[in-house]
Amino acid sequence: MKVLVAIKRAVDYNVKVRPNSDGSGVDLNNLKMSINPFCEIAVEEAVRLKEKGAVTEIIVVSLGPQKAQEQVRAALAMGADRGILIKIEETIEIEPLAIAKCLKIVCDEEKPDLVLMGKQSIDGDNNQTGQMLAALARYPQGTFASEVVIDNGSVFVTREIDGGLQTIKLALPAIVTTDLRLNVPRYASLPNIMKAKQKPIREITAEELGVDITSRVSIVSVSAPVGRPEGVKVGSVDELLDKLKNEAKVI
Amino acid sequence: MAILVIAEHDNRNLKTATLNAVAAAQVLGDSIDILVAGFGCKTVATETSRVPGIKRVRLADNKVYANQLAENVAPLIAEIAPEYSHVLMSSTTTGKNIIPRAAALIDVQSISDVITVEAEDIFRRPIYAGNIIATVKSNDVIKLMTIRTTAFNIAASEGGSAAVETLNSIHDFEKSEFIRNDLAISERPELTSAKIVISGGRGMGSSENFGLLEKIADKLGAAVGASRAAVDAGFVPNDMQVGQTGKIVAPELYIAVGISGAIQHLAGMKDSKVIVAINKDPDAPIFQVADYGLVADLFDVMPEIDGKLSEYTS
Ligand SMILES: Cc1cc2nc3c(=O)[nH]c(=O)nc-3n(C[C@H](O)[C@H](O)[C@H](O)COP(=O)(O)OP(=O)(O)OC[C@H]3O[C@@H](n4cnc5c(N)ncnc54)[C@H](O)[C@@H]3O)c2cc1C
Ligand SMILES: Nc1ncnc2c1ncn2[C@@H]1O[C@H](COP(=O)(O)O)[C@@H](O)[C@H]1O
């Protein structure tokens, strides 16, 4: 069984970003970049399935600038077998629909049995690409997965939904998007980081795939959210309850 | 042009989140239809028809829509979307699951988590865990979007009498099958619509200790939430997680107990009207967003709050 994992290069989750000075975009200069955390969980899940013997090959794919090769290498060091980097210019913000169209072409070529993706990229907070790829590739979708069990041509996915958990059964090939509790990603060992340097990464461009990546939704401006007025420290439970009752009037 | 709102329901009752999406639709225009896709859900259609200002309720009642699987509902939305300028659904896990799939089917770029409608084609939405607010302009002919419920009021639910019209299209993708739901049952108000939320973090130490919060919650009619660390540690189930990747809440009062205030947690609660933080570490970042901070050991002060609350609420 072949698994395709789509990963995104994104600002590290510990970094607090700010708008740039003219409010036209987000200032990403010199910030630490990582694999989007949900994508890392997707890679980990693929590697675990391979270790269990359910999967024979793991391909990672990323759309991004040349530098996204670092994230593809990091995924190879975690245990993926080969990489595909679909290059776009660093200044271009590519949207979920265009990304899904590129990934659809990769799916047509590679014919994976399972596609693992993150539920959400923590920069754009879209939560769309997996669902869109599923529509375009005509795959069933299991979003927000906290458990994935492969069973005889199907995959059982436990989904984290608003009211609790939902289990669905999908015929393969299918798309699964990961939630945080699916697993805890491993750190790559030094020998595996060395080995990853020898693993192949195919590089192509979005134009070569023939996908129109023009944005449909343009950013007019960005701003910092309105800050909250400074609060106070209270010295006792009585002071707190008094303020909640008489000042804030919320109890 | 007309606007379509997709109803969220459990085949028996309409989910309140739908009414937040209706409120967003009302900012856009006054010709609003609501799609109710489900199975044995005529009562939902009737309930929906009473929402004031709705032109018609479009009811697709068939077993293929019983569990609102995205594979079946998305093509139904895609089929009728060309009759509308905007298609809205609340930004719940159901909305997030369905809307992007429908958008890709009709080749439009949907917009997630809309917090304000600036113009017919201009919207604002948070990105980077709410650290940035983006103003975006959609160039698509049909605009599909999910609505952040905490950013819009709940539209009125009684007084209207819209016509209910049946849709007979059946879309059965066949490759996905609903197995079961394991839903948390709680007597407390729902996290996303409660007026008061009390959340516990890793500092709570155990599942039993959440009882300290529950006692107070019951006295205040509050919902109980949690940080991801508390969920990961197994103190409470996942549906209680507040944050960037959990639930977004904006109650009148949010009380964070033993929560440090990571950006991912703040993303889910910093639009609350009044924030109280209780933490033994005076430098915890949660104090930066708190209106009232109490530096104390929660195991001392939570029982004290519980004991004294009645003096202040009566
Ligand atoms: C991609 C991604 C998404 C995430 N999404 C979310 C999300 O949606 N929601 C979320 O919450 N987190 C999320 N996180 C996790 C987040 O980064 C933090 O790790 C998490 O919020 C920390 O939870 P916490 O504050 O309970 O724990 P900690 O950071 O460990 O803080 C515990 C706090 O309790 C205090 N404390 C301990 N004992 C006591 C006591 N006896 N009395 C008083 N105070 C005490 C401590 O001083 C400390 O401040 C996400 C992380 C990633 C990478
Ligand atoms: N540029 C990209 N390259 C590869 N995969 C991506 C890219 N952008 C998004 N994805 C995948 O889609 C998921 C959801 O992203 P989003 O829809 O942007 O929230 C991510 O976790 C990735 O798995």
XYZ file of C-alpha atoms and ligand atoms in Angstrom:
641
model
C 0.000 0.000 0.000
C 1.232 3.426 -0.982
C 0.689 6.553 1.128
C 1.025 10.151 -0.004
C 1.572 12.764 2.702
C 1.128 16.462 1.893
C 3.181 18.772 4.083
C 3.402 22.529 4.329
C 6.293 24.736 5.324
C 4.911 27.171 7.897
C 6.048 29.532 10.618
C 6.971 27.576 13.725
C 4.078 27.377 16.167
C 6.032 29.126 18.933
C 6.522 32.279 16.882
C 4.193 35.225 17.293
C 3.808 36.985 13.940
C 3.012 40.640 13.226
C 1.705 42.588 10.270
C 4.405 44.302 8.202
C 4.721 48.071 8.464
C 2.333 48.964 5.622
C -0.280 46.382 6.589
C -0.064 44.666 3.200
C 0.966 41.315 4.585
C 2.582 39.401 7.394
C 6.209 39.981 8.307
C 7.910 36.599 7.952
C 11.502 37.796 7.665
C 13.994 35.685 9.581
C 11.316 33.743 11.441
C 11.803 30.093 12.295
C 10.034 27.848 9.781
C 8.969 24.259 10.408
C 6.719 21.539 9.095
C 3.164 22.590 9.948
C 2.427 20.598 13.182
C -0.607 18.802 11.744
C 1.425 17.719 8.704
C 4.106 16.352 10.998
C 1.416 14.236 12.655
C 0.410 13.015 9.179
C 4.004 11.982 8.419
C 4.256 10.215 11.770
C 1.047 8.303 11.118
C 2.320 7.146 7.732
C 5.588 5.980 9.273
C 3.727 4.078 11.998
C 1.538 2.370 9.392
C 4.693 1.372 7.545
C 6.281 0.037 10.727
C 3.145 -2.044 11.312
C 3.513 -3.497 7.824
C 0.297 -1.950 6.479
C 2.191 0.403 4.165
C 5.061 -0.211 1.764
C 5.939 3.232 0.461
C 5.588 6.782 1.776
C 5.848 9.757 -0.563
C 5.856 13.299 0.829
C 4.805 16.222 -1.304
C 5.030 19.913 -0.607
C 4.206 23.045 -2.560
C 6.360 25.940 -1.636
C 9.526 27.882 -2.279
C 12.829 26.079 -2.933
C 13.492 26.306 0.813
C 10.554 23.989 1.489
C 13.046 21.290 0.559
C 14.183 21.532 4.210
C 10.747 20.380 5.386
C 10.606 17.611 2.784
C 14.046 16.424 4.009
C 12.806 16.553 7.594
C 9.897 14.289 6.637
C 12.285 11.927 4.850
C 14.355 11.824 8.031
C 11.248 10.815 9.988
C 10.874 7.812 7.676
C 9.263 8.805 4.367
C 10.836 7.178 1.307
C 10.883 9.896 -1.317
C 9.828 13.465 -1.843
C 8.187 15.705 -4.402
C 8.669 19.466 -4.245
C 6.317 21.550 -6.344
C 8.073 24.873 -6.528
C 6.353 28.225 -6.428
C 7.891 31.646 -6.023
C 8.422 32.669 -2.450
C 6.317 35.802 -2.854
C 3.256 33.930 -4.066
C 0.584 32.938 -1.534
C -0.996 29.884 -3.053
C -4.568 29.054 -2.018
C -6.074 25.750 -0.884
C -8.003 25.273 -4.156
C -4.869 25.696 -6.293
C -2.866 23.488 -3.922
C -5.576 20.837 -4.133
C -5.458 21.022 -7.948
C -1.691 20.436 -7.937
C -2.047 17.585 -5.442
C -4.789 16.062 -7.602
C -2.295 15.753 -10.461
C 0.185 14.092 -8.108
C -2.568 11.671 -7.042
C -3.326 10.870 -10.690
C 0.339 10.051 -11.281
C 1.173 8.259 -8.063
C -2.176 6.545 -7.437
C -1.795 6.378 -3.644
C -4.120 4.161 -1.592
C -4.228 6.705 1.191
C -3.509 10.437 1.353
C -2.635 11.846 4.762
C -2.772 15.596 5.353
C -3.030 17.984 8.263
C -6.479 19.255 9.200
C -5.253 22.822 9.177
C -2.215 24.906 8.426
C -1.424 27.090 11.417
C -0.557 30.132 9.291
C -3.631 30.490 7.058
C -5.884 28.513 9.447
C -7.895 27.442 6.392
C -8.852 23.859 7.150
C -9.790 23.325 3.489
C -7.130 21.667 1.360
C -7.854 18.029 2.308
C -11.586 18.404 1.708
C -10.921 20.119 -1.633
C -8.484 17.468 -2.816
C -11.000 14.803 -1.797
C -13.640 16.507 -3.968
C -11.342 16.879 -6.980
C -9.873 13.376 -6.777
C -13.302 11.917 -5.996
C -12.045 10.291 -2.797
C -14.026 9.897 0.411
C -12.744 12.038 3.272
C -12.073 11.463 6.947
C -11.298 14.842 8.462
C -10.016 15.649 11.984
C -8.807 12.099 12.637
C -7.785 10.979 16.096
C -7.558 7.301 15.107
C -6.885 5.593 11.779
C -7.277 1.844 11.285
C -6.636 0.205 7.925
C -8.736 -2.876 7.366
C -9.026 -4.854 4.185
C -9.416 -2.165 1.530
C -11.059 0.271 3.915
C -10.005 2.728 6.530
C -11.871 3.351 9.773
C -11.443 6.931 10.882
C -12.379 8.278 14.295
C -13.130 11.967 13.893
C -13.046 14.689 16.521
C -16.354 16.466 16.051
C -17.936 19.239 18.117
C -20.033 16.970 20.282
C -17.461 14.198 20.789
C -16.224 11.487 18.433
C -17.547 10.050 15.188
C -16.417 6.880 13.463
C -16.749 6.470 9.704
C -15.594 3.812 7.266
C -14.097 4.870 3.942
C -13.274 2.784 0.890
C -9.642 3.217 -0.225
C -8.247 5.315 -1.807
C -9.251 7.928 0.742
C -8.103 11.175 2.289
C -7.540 11.494 5.988
C -6.732 14.790 7.717
C -5.087 14.629 11.118
C -6.055 16.116 14.447
C -3.632 16.684 17.308
C -4.391 13.571 19.281
C -3.695 11.104 16.484
C -0.095 10.658 17.614
C 2.980 12.433 18.922
C 5.558 12.834 16.148
C 9.035 11.418 16.713
C 12.309 13.285 16.521
C 14.445 12.081 13.650
C 17.611 10.296 14.784
C 20.988 11.454 13.520
C 21.555 8.327 11.380
C 18.108 8.845 9.827
C 18.881 12.503 9.133
C 22.066 11.356 7.345
C 20.167 8.691 5.415
C 17.535 11.222 4.370
C 20.186 13.163 2.459
C 20.418 10.275 0.006
C 16.677 9.917 -0.503
C 15.371 11.272 -3.816
C 13.361 14.510 -4.097
C 11.767 15.255 -7.442
C 11.404 18.957 -8.181
C 8.800 20.384 -10.527
C 6.997 23.686 -10.856
C 3.293 24.449 -10.633
C 3.460 25.731 -14.250
C 4.848 22.401 -15.406
C 1.799 20.788 -13.850
C -0.324 23.207 -15.855
C -2.270 24.487 -12.867
C -3.500 28.071 -12.780
C -2.500 29.318 -9.346
C -3.931 32.840 -9.657
C -5.625 33.772 -6.393
C -9.383 33.946 -6.200
C -9.378 35.598 -2.821
C -6.968 38.489 -2.513
C -5.676 40.001 0.692
C -6.742 43.639 0.907
C -4.886 44.338 4.136
C -3.887 42.776 7.409
C -3.868 44.205 10.909
C -3.162 43.188 14.460
C -6.297 42.322 16.425
C -7.616 45.015 18.747
C -5.755 44.661 22.015
C -7.474 44.245 25.360
C -7.324 47.005 27.959
C -4.820 46.247 30.681
C -6.234 44.234 33.548
C -5.619 44.279 37.276
C -4.342 41.770 39.785
C -6.667 41.117 42.688
C -5.410 40.160 46.122
C -8.092 37.801 47.346
C -11.083 35.698 46.416
C -13.363 38.278 48.021
C -11.894 41.072 45.939
C -12.286 38.964 42.798
C -15.920 38.070 43.462
C -16.712 41.657 44.452
C -15.273 42.976 41.179
C -17.089 40.364 39.129
C -20.363 41.290 40.773
C -20.115 45.052 41.167
C -17.619 46.236 38.545
C -17.893 43.794 35.633
C -21.452 42.762 36.571
C -21.031 39.270 35.139
C -22.138 37.177 38.126
C -28.987 37.952 -5.429
C -30.183 35.298 -3.045
C -28.210 33.862 -0.158
C -28.212 30.240 0.961
C -27.566 29.155 4.528
C -26.887 25.469 5.193
C -28.653 24.268 8.338
C -26.857 22.173 10.877
C -29.030 19.765 12.840
C -29.295 16.242 14.187
C -32.490 15.368 12.256
C -34.498 16.480 15.286
C -33.430 19.978 16.238
C -31.789 22.874 14.486
C -28.341 23.691 15.943
C -28.120 27.242 17.273
C -24.913 27.793 15.280
C -27.132 27.915 12.172
C -28.737 31.083 13.545
C -25.332 32.776 13.775
C -24.864 32.017 10.077
C -28.346 33.448 9.415
C -27.268 36.643 11.230
C -24.240 36.891 8.917
C -26.496 36.292 5.908
C -28.763 39.134 7.058
C -25.817 41.527 6.796
C -25.436 40.500 3.150
C -29.032 40.760 2.012
C -32.625 39.897 2.724
C -33.390 37.139 0.269
C -32.307 34.165 2.356
C -33.045 30.461 1.820
C -32.047 27.678 4.181
C -31.124 24.172 3.066
C -32.063 21.376 5.442
C -30.460 18.124 4.287
C -31.079 15.126 6.513
C -33.264 12.111 7.004
C -36.589 12.079 8.833
C -35.932 15.726 9.536
C -39.294 17.354 8.714
C -39.481 18.783 12.234
C -36.187 20.562 11.583
C -37.649 22.038 8.398
C -40.695 23.220 10.336
C -38.521 24.730 13.056
C -36.388 26.420 10.392
C -39.427 27.835 8.606
C -40.211 29.850 11.741
C -36.932 31.797 11.508
C -38.074 35.348 10.637
C -37.094 36.761 7.258
C -36.415 33.449 5.512
C -37.797 33.178 1.948
C -37.915 29.414 1.743
C -36.673 26.296 3.410
C -35.363 23.732 0.945
C -35.740 20.282 2.391
C -33.738 17.293 1.109
C -35.019 14.422 3.210
C -33.358 11.166 2.226
C -31.354 8.455 3.937
C -28.213 9.433 2.027
C -28.185 12.699 3.998
C -28.899 11.070 7.372
C -25.504 11.803 8.888
C -24.640 14.839 6.789
C -21.687 13.065 5.214
C -19.697 15.618 3.195
C -19.495 13.220 0.236
C -23.277 13.404 -0.210
C -24.187 16.868 1.045
C -21.424 18.756 -0.834
C -22.703 17.796 -4.320
C -26.242 18.743 -3.264
C -24.954 22.192 -2.273
C -22.931 22.397 -5.493
C -26.058 21.571 -7.491
C -28.121 24.472 -6.127
C -25.285 26.956 -5.443
C -25.555 28.607 -8.906
C -28.933 30.020 -7.797
C -27.136 32.048 -5.106
C -24.502 34.745 -4.706
C -23.414 33.500 -1.283
C -23.516 30.153 0.500
C -22.930 30.236 4.257
C -22.548 27.632 6.948
C -21.361 28.010 10.509
C -17.739 27.219 11.198
C -18.405 24.086 13.208
C -16.712 20.770 12.511
C -19.662 19.949 10.234
C -19.367 23.215 8.321
C -15.611 22.908 7.962
C -16.016 19.355 6.696
C -18.638 20.152 4.057
C -18.089 23.684 2.690
C -14.571 23.246 1.207
C -15.673 20.057 -0.526
C -18.648 21.843 -2.062
C -16.437 24.789 -3.036
C -13.965 22.582 -4.912
C -16.845 20.910 -6.773
C -17.919 24.277 -8.184
C -14.369 25.597 -8.531
C -14.448 28.414 -6.006
C -12.085 29.279 -3.185
C -14.143 29.211 -0.007
C -13.396 31.557 2.895
C -13.057 30.094 6.376
C -14.038 31.651 9.687
C -15.515 34.948 8.548
C -15.800 37.384 11.483
C -17.197 40.438 9.680
C -18.909 41.184 6.404
C -17.457 44.467 5.085
C -19.088 44.393 1.664
C -20.738 41.890 -0.615
C -17.281 40.559 -1.574
C -15.079 41.757 1.301
C -14.746 39.881 4.557
C -12.491 39.768 7.578
C -11.070 36.618 9.075
C -8.440 35.746 11.674
C -5.238 33.983 10.602
C -2.119 32.880 12.484
C -4.107 31.811 15.547
C -5.863 35.166 15.640
C -2.629 37.147 15.829
C -3.501 38.700 12.491
C -6.845 39.822 11.116
C -6.937 39.667 7.324
C -9.331 41.661 5.172
C -9.926 39.608 2.033
C -11.746 40.178 -1.232
C -13.344 37.305 -3.084
C -13.273 37.365 -6.873
C -15.400 34.258 -7.262
C -18.913 34.608 -8.665
C -20.409 32.466 -5.899
C -18.947 33.036 -2.464
C -18.837 30.071 -0.125
C -17.862 30.671 3.459
C -17.948 29.430 6.987
C -18.994 31.835 9.725
C -17.269 32.101 13.072
C -20.276 31.833 15.350
C -18.865 33.929 18.195
C -18.553 36.935 15.868
C -22.270 37.125 15.032
C -25.425 37.321 17.114
C -27.972 34.566 17.193
C -30.747 35.502 14.748
C -34.325 35.327 16.021
C -35.835 31.867 15.724
C -39.562 32.501 16.074
C -42.155 34.495 14.191
C -41.511 33.631 10.554
C -43.465 31.324 8.278
C -41.321 30.432 5.285
C -42.541 27.974 2.690
C -40.959 24.507 2.850
C -40.054 23.188 -0.573
C -38.857 19.663 -1.246
C -35.623 18.937 -3.091
C -35.617 15.505 -4.657
C -31.972 15.199 -5.734
C -30.190 12.214 -4.298
C -26.405 12.224 -4.236
C -24.952 8.973 -2.962
C -21.160 8.792 -3.151
C -21.231 5.286 -1.674
C -17.582 5.192 -0.616
C -18.111 6.473 2.878
C -20.234 5.005 5.598
C -21.285 6.350 8.964
C -20.525 3.864 11.736
C -21.327 5.651 14.994
C -21.187 8.789 17.105
C -19.855 8.771 20.633
C -21.235 12.039 21.878
C -20.464 13.503 25.244
C -23.638 13.970 27.247
C -23.684 16.911 29.587
C -26.310 18.671 31.639
C -24.323 21.893 31.374
C -24.798 24.499 28.661
C -22.900 24.043 25.424
C -19.382 25.434 25.477
C -19.765 27.644 22.431
C -23.010 29.288 23.534
C -22.602 29.449 27.328
C -22.574 32.899 28.969
C -19.903 31.790 31.419
C -17.090 29.311 30.728
C -14.684 27.929 33.320
C -11.690 26.161 31.818
C -8.995 24.111 33.465
C -5.480 23.392 32.281
C -2.609 21.118 33.100
C -2.503 22.747 36.540
C -5.712 20.884 37.452
C -3.586 17.776 37.860
C -6.298 15.153 37.368
C -9.700 14.319 36.066
C -11.149 14.246 39.605
C -9.884 17.748 40.285
C -12.017 19.063 37.435
C -14.825 18.466 39.940
C -13.667 21.697 41.613
C -14.596 23.570 38.440
C -17.786 21.623 37.828
C -19.201 22.526 41.235
C -18.682 26.212 40.550
C -19.917 25.859 36.961
C -23.191 24.391 38.184
C -23.748 27.289 40.564
C -23.117 29.808 37.782
C -24.859 27.928 34.974
C -21.495 27.794 33.242
C -19.924 25.412 30.752
C -16.609 23.712 31.491
C -13.738 23.898 29.012
C -10.099 22.886 28.974
C -6.704 23.549 27.480
C -5.169 21.068 25.118
C -2.680 20.011 27.798
C -5.600 18.990 30.035
C -7.192 17.050 27.184
C -3.898 15.405 26.221
C -3.305 14.383 29.817
C -6.671 12.612 29.662
C -8.320 14.763 32.354
C -11.277 15.562 30.073
C -12.572 14.599 26.599
C -11.511 16.329 23.382
C -14.787 18.158 22.803
C -13.913 20.415 25.762
C -10.768 21.853 24.166
C -10.766 25.608 23.683
C -8.298 27.145 21.241
C -6.956 27.614 17.748
C -7.639 24.009 16.934
C -10.410 23.377 19.403
C -13.533 25.405 20.064
C -13.750 29.157 19.801
C -15.680 30.734 22.647
C -16.540 34.328 23.526
C -18.680 34.269 26.669
C -19.498 37.180 28.985
C -17.094 35.671 31.502
C -14.190 33.269 30.918
C -12.337 31.893 33.915
C -8.989 30.221 33.135
C -7.716 28.050 35.957
C -4.213 26.556 35.872
C -3.774 27.528 32.228
C -0.532 29.229 31.150
C -1.982 31.114 28.157
C -0.210 29.746 25.077
C -1.146 31.606 21.861
C -3.052 28.562 20.678
C -5.248 28.693 23.777
C -5.699 32.479 23.632
C -6.880 32.127 20.030
C -9.964 30.366 21.327
C -10.997 32.688 24.144
C -9.480 36.140 23.941
C -12.649 37.684 22.530
C -14.469 36.892 25.772
C -15.954 40.016 27.404
C -14.369 39.537 30.820
C -11.423 37.227 31.446
C -10.333 35.972 34.851
C -7.044 34.102 35.257
C -6.131 32.037 38.274
C -2.560 30.797 38.204
C 0.195 30.375 40.752
C 2.846 31.722 38.374
C 2.707 35.558 38.364
C 4.496 35.611 34.983
C 2.075 33.284 33.185
C 1.148 34.889 29.827
C -2.564 34.364 30.551
C -2.360 37.398 32.862
C -1.635 39.602 29.822
C -5.169 39.088 28.529
C -6.907 38.841 31.912
C -9.102 41.655 33.210
C -8.782 40.202 36.686
C -5.789 38.102 37.668
C -5.459 36.155 40.883
C -1.993 34.778 41.613
C -2.736 31.819 43.835
C -2.745 28.065 44.162
C -5.949 26.873 42.576
C -6.371 24.171 45.192
C -6.668 26.899 47.832
C -8.851 29.368 45.996
C -11.271 27.207 44.020
C -12.858 25.706 47.173
C -12.952 29.204 48.644
C -14.724 30.576 45.567
C -17.154 27.690 45.716
C -17.887 28.429 49.363
C -18.291 32.187 48.984
C -20.045 32.369 45.643
C -23.562 32.360 47.061
C -22.797 35.533 49.052
C -22.165 37.327 45.780
C -24.732 35.817 43.470
C -27.800 36.130 45.636
C -0.630 23.036 16.342
C -0.980 23.254 17.774
C -2.278 23.544 18.107
C -2.638 23.753 19.429
N -3.944 24.024 19.710
C -4.284 24.264 21.000
C -5.651 24.587 21.340
O -6.541 24.638 20.481
N -5.932 24.841 22.638
C -4.977 24.812 23.634
O -5.311 25.058 24.801
N -3.717 24.486 23.326
C -3.347 24.199 22.048
N -2.052 23.861 21.779
C -1.117 23.643 22.915
C -0.522 24.911 23.473
O 0.620 25.255 22.712
C -0.104 24.685 24.954
O 0.792 23.611 25.030
C -1.290 24.403 25.888
O -2.304 25.360 25.701
C -0.823 24.421 27.323
O -1.878 24.066 28.191
P -1.860 24.521 29.714
O -1.822 25.997 29.786
O -2.968 23.826 30.415
O -0.504 23.859 30.274
P 0.834 24.525 30.732
O 1.393 25.412 29.708
O 1.675 23.428 31.251
O 0.397 25.465 31.931
C -0.081 25.008 33.160
C -0.260 26.237 34.040
O -0.856 25.846 35.264
C -0.272 26.585 36.320
N -0.451 25.803 37.540
C 0.064 24.584 37.819
N -0.346 24.170 39.034
C -1.133 25.161 39.528
C -1.831 25.323 40.751
N -1.827 24.381 41.710
N -2.517 26.464 40.932
C -2.535 27.442 39.984
N -1.880 27.328 38.806
C -1.193 26.200 38.595
C 1.162 26.767 35.925
O 1.735 27.897 36.550
C 1.056 26.927 34.401
O 0.958 28.289 34.028
C -1.672 23.652 20.453
C -0.347 23.366 20.128
C 0.005 23.161 18.806
C 1.411 22.831 18.470
N 1.677 24.264 0.304
C 1.266 23.032 0.657
N 1.957 21.944 0.270
C 1.549 20.699 0.627
N 0.486 20.465 1.379
C -0.243 21.505 1.794
C 0.103 22.840 1.468
N -0.808 23.663 2.014
C -1.676 22.876 2.696
N -1.342 21.577 2.557
C -1.993 20.419 3.170
O -3.317 20.751 3.531
C -3.488 20.716 4.963
C -4.512 21.721 5.384
O -4.082 23.031 5.044
P -5.078 24.275 5.008
O -6.234 23.915 4.170
O -4.247 25.395 4.440
O -5.455 24.556 6.437
C -2.065 20.892 5.496
O -1.941 20.380 6.795
C -1.278 20.085 4.469
O -1.375 18.696 4.713
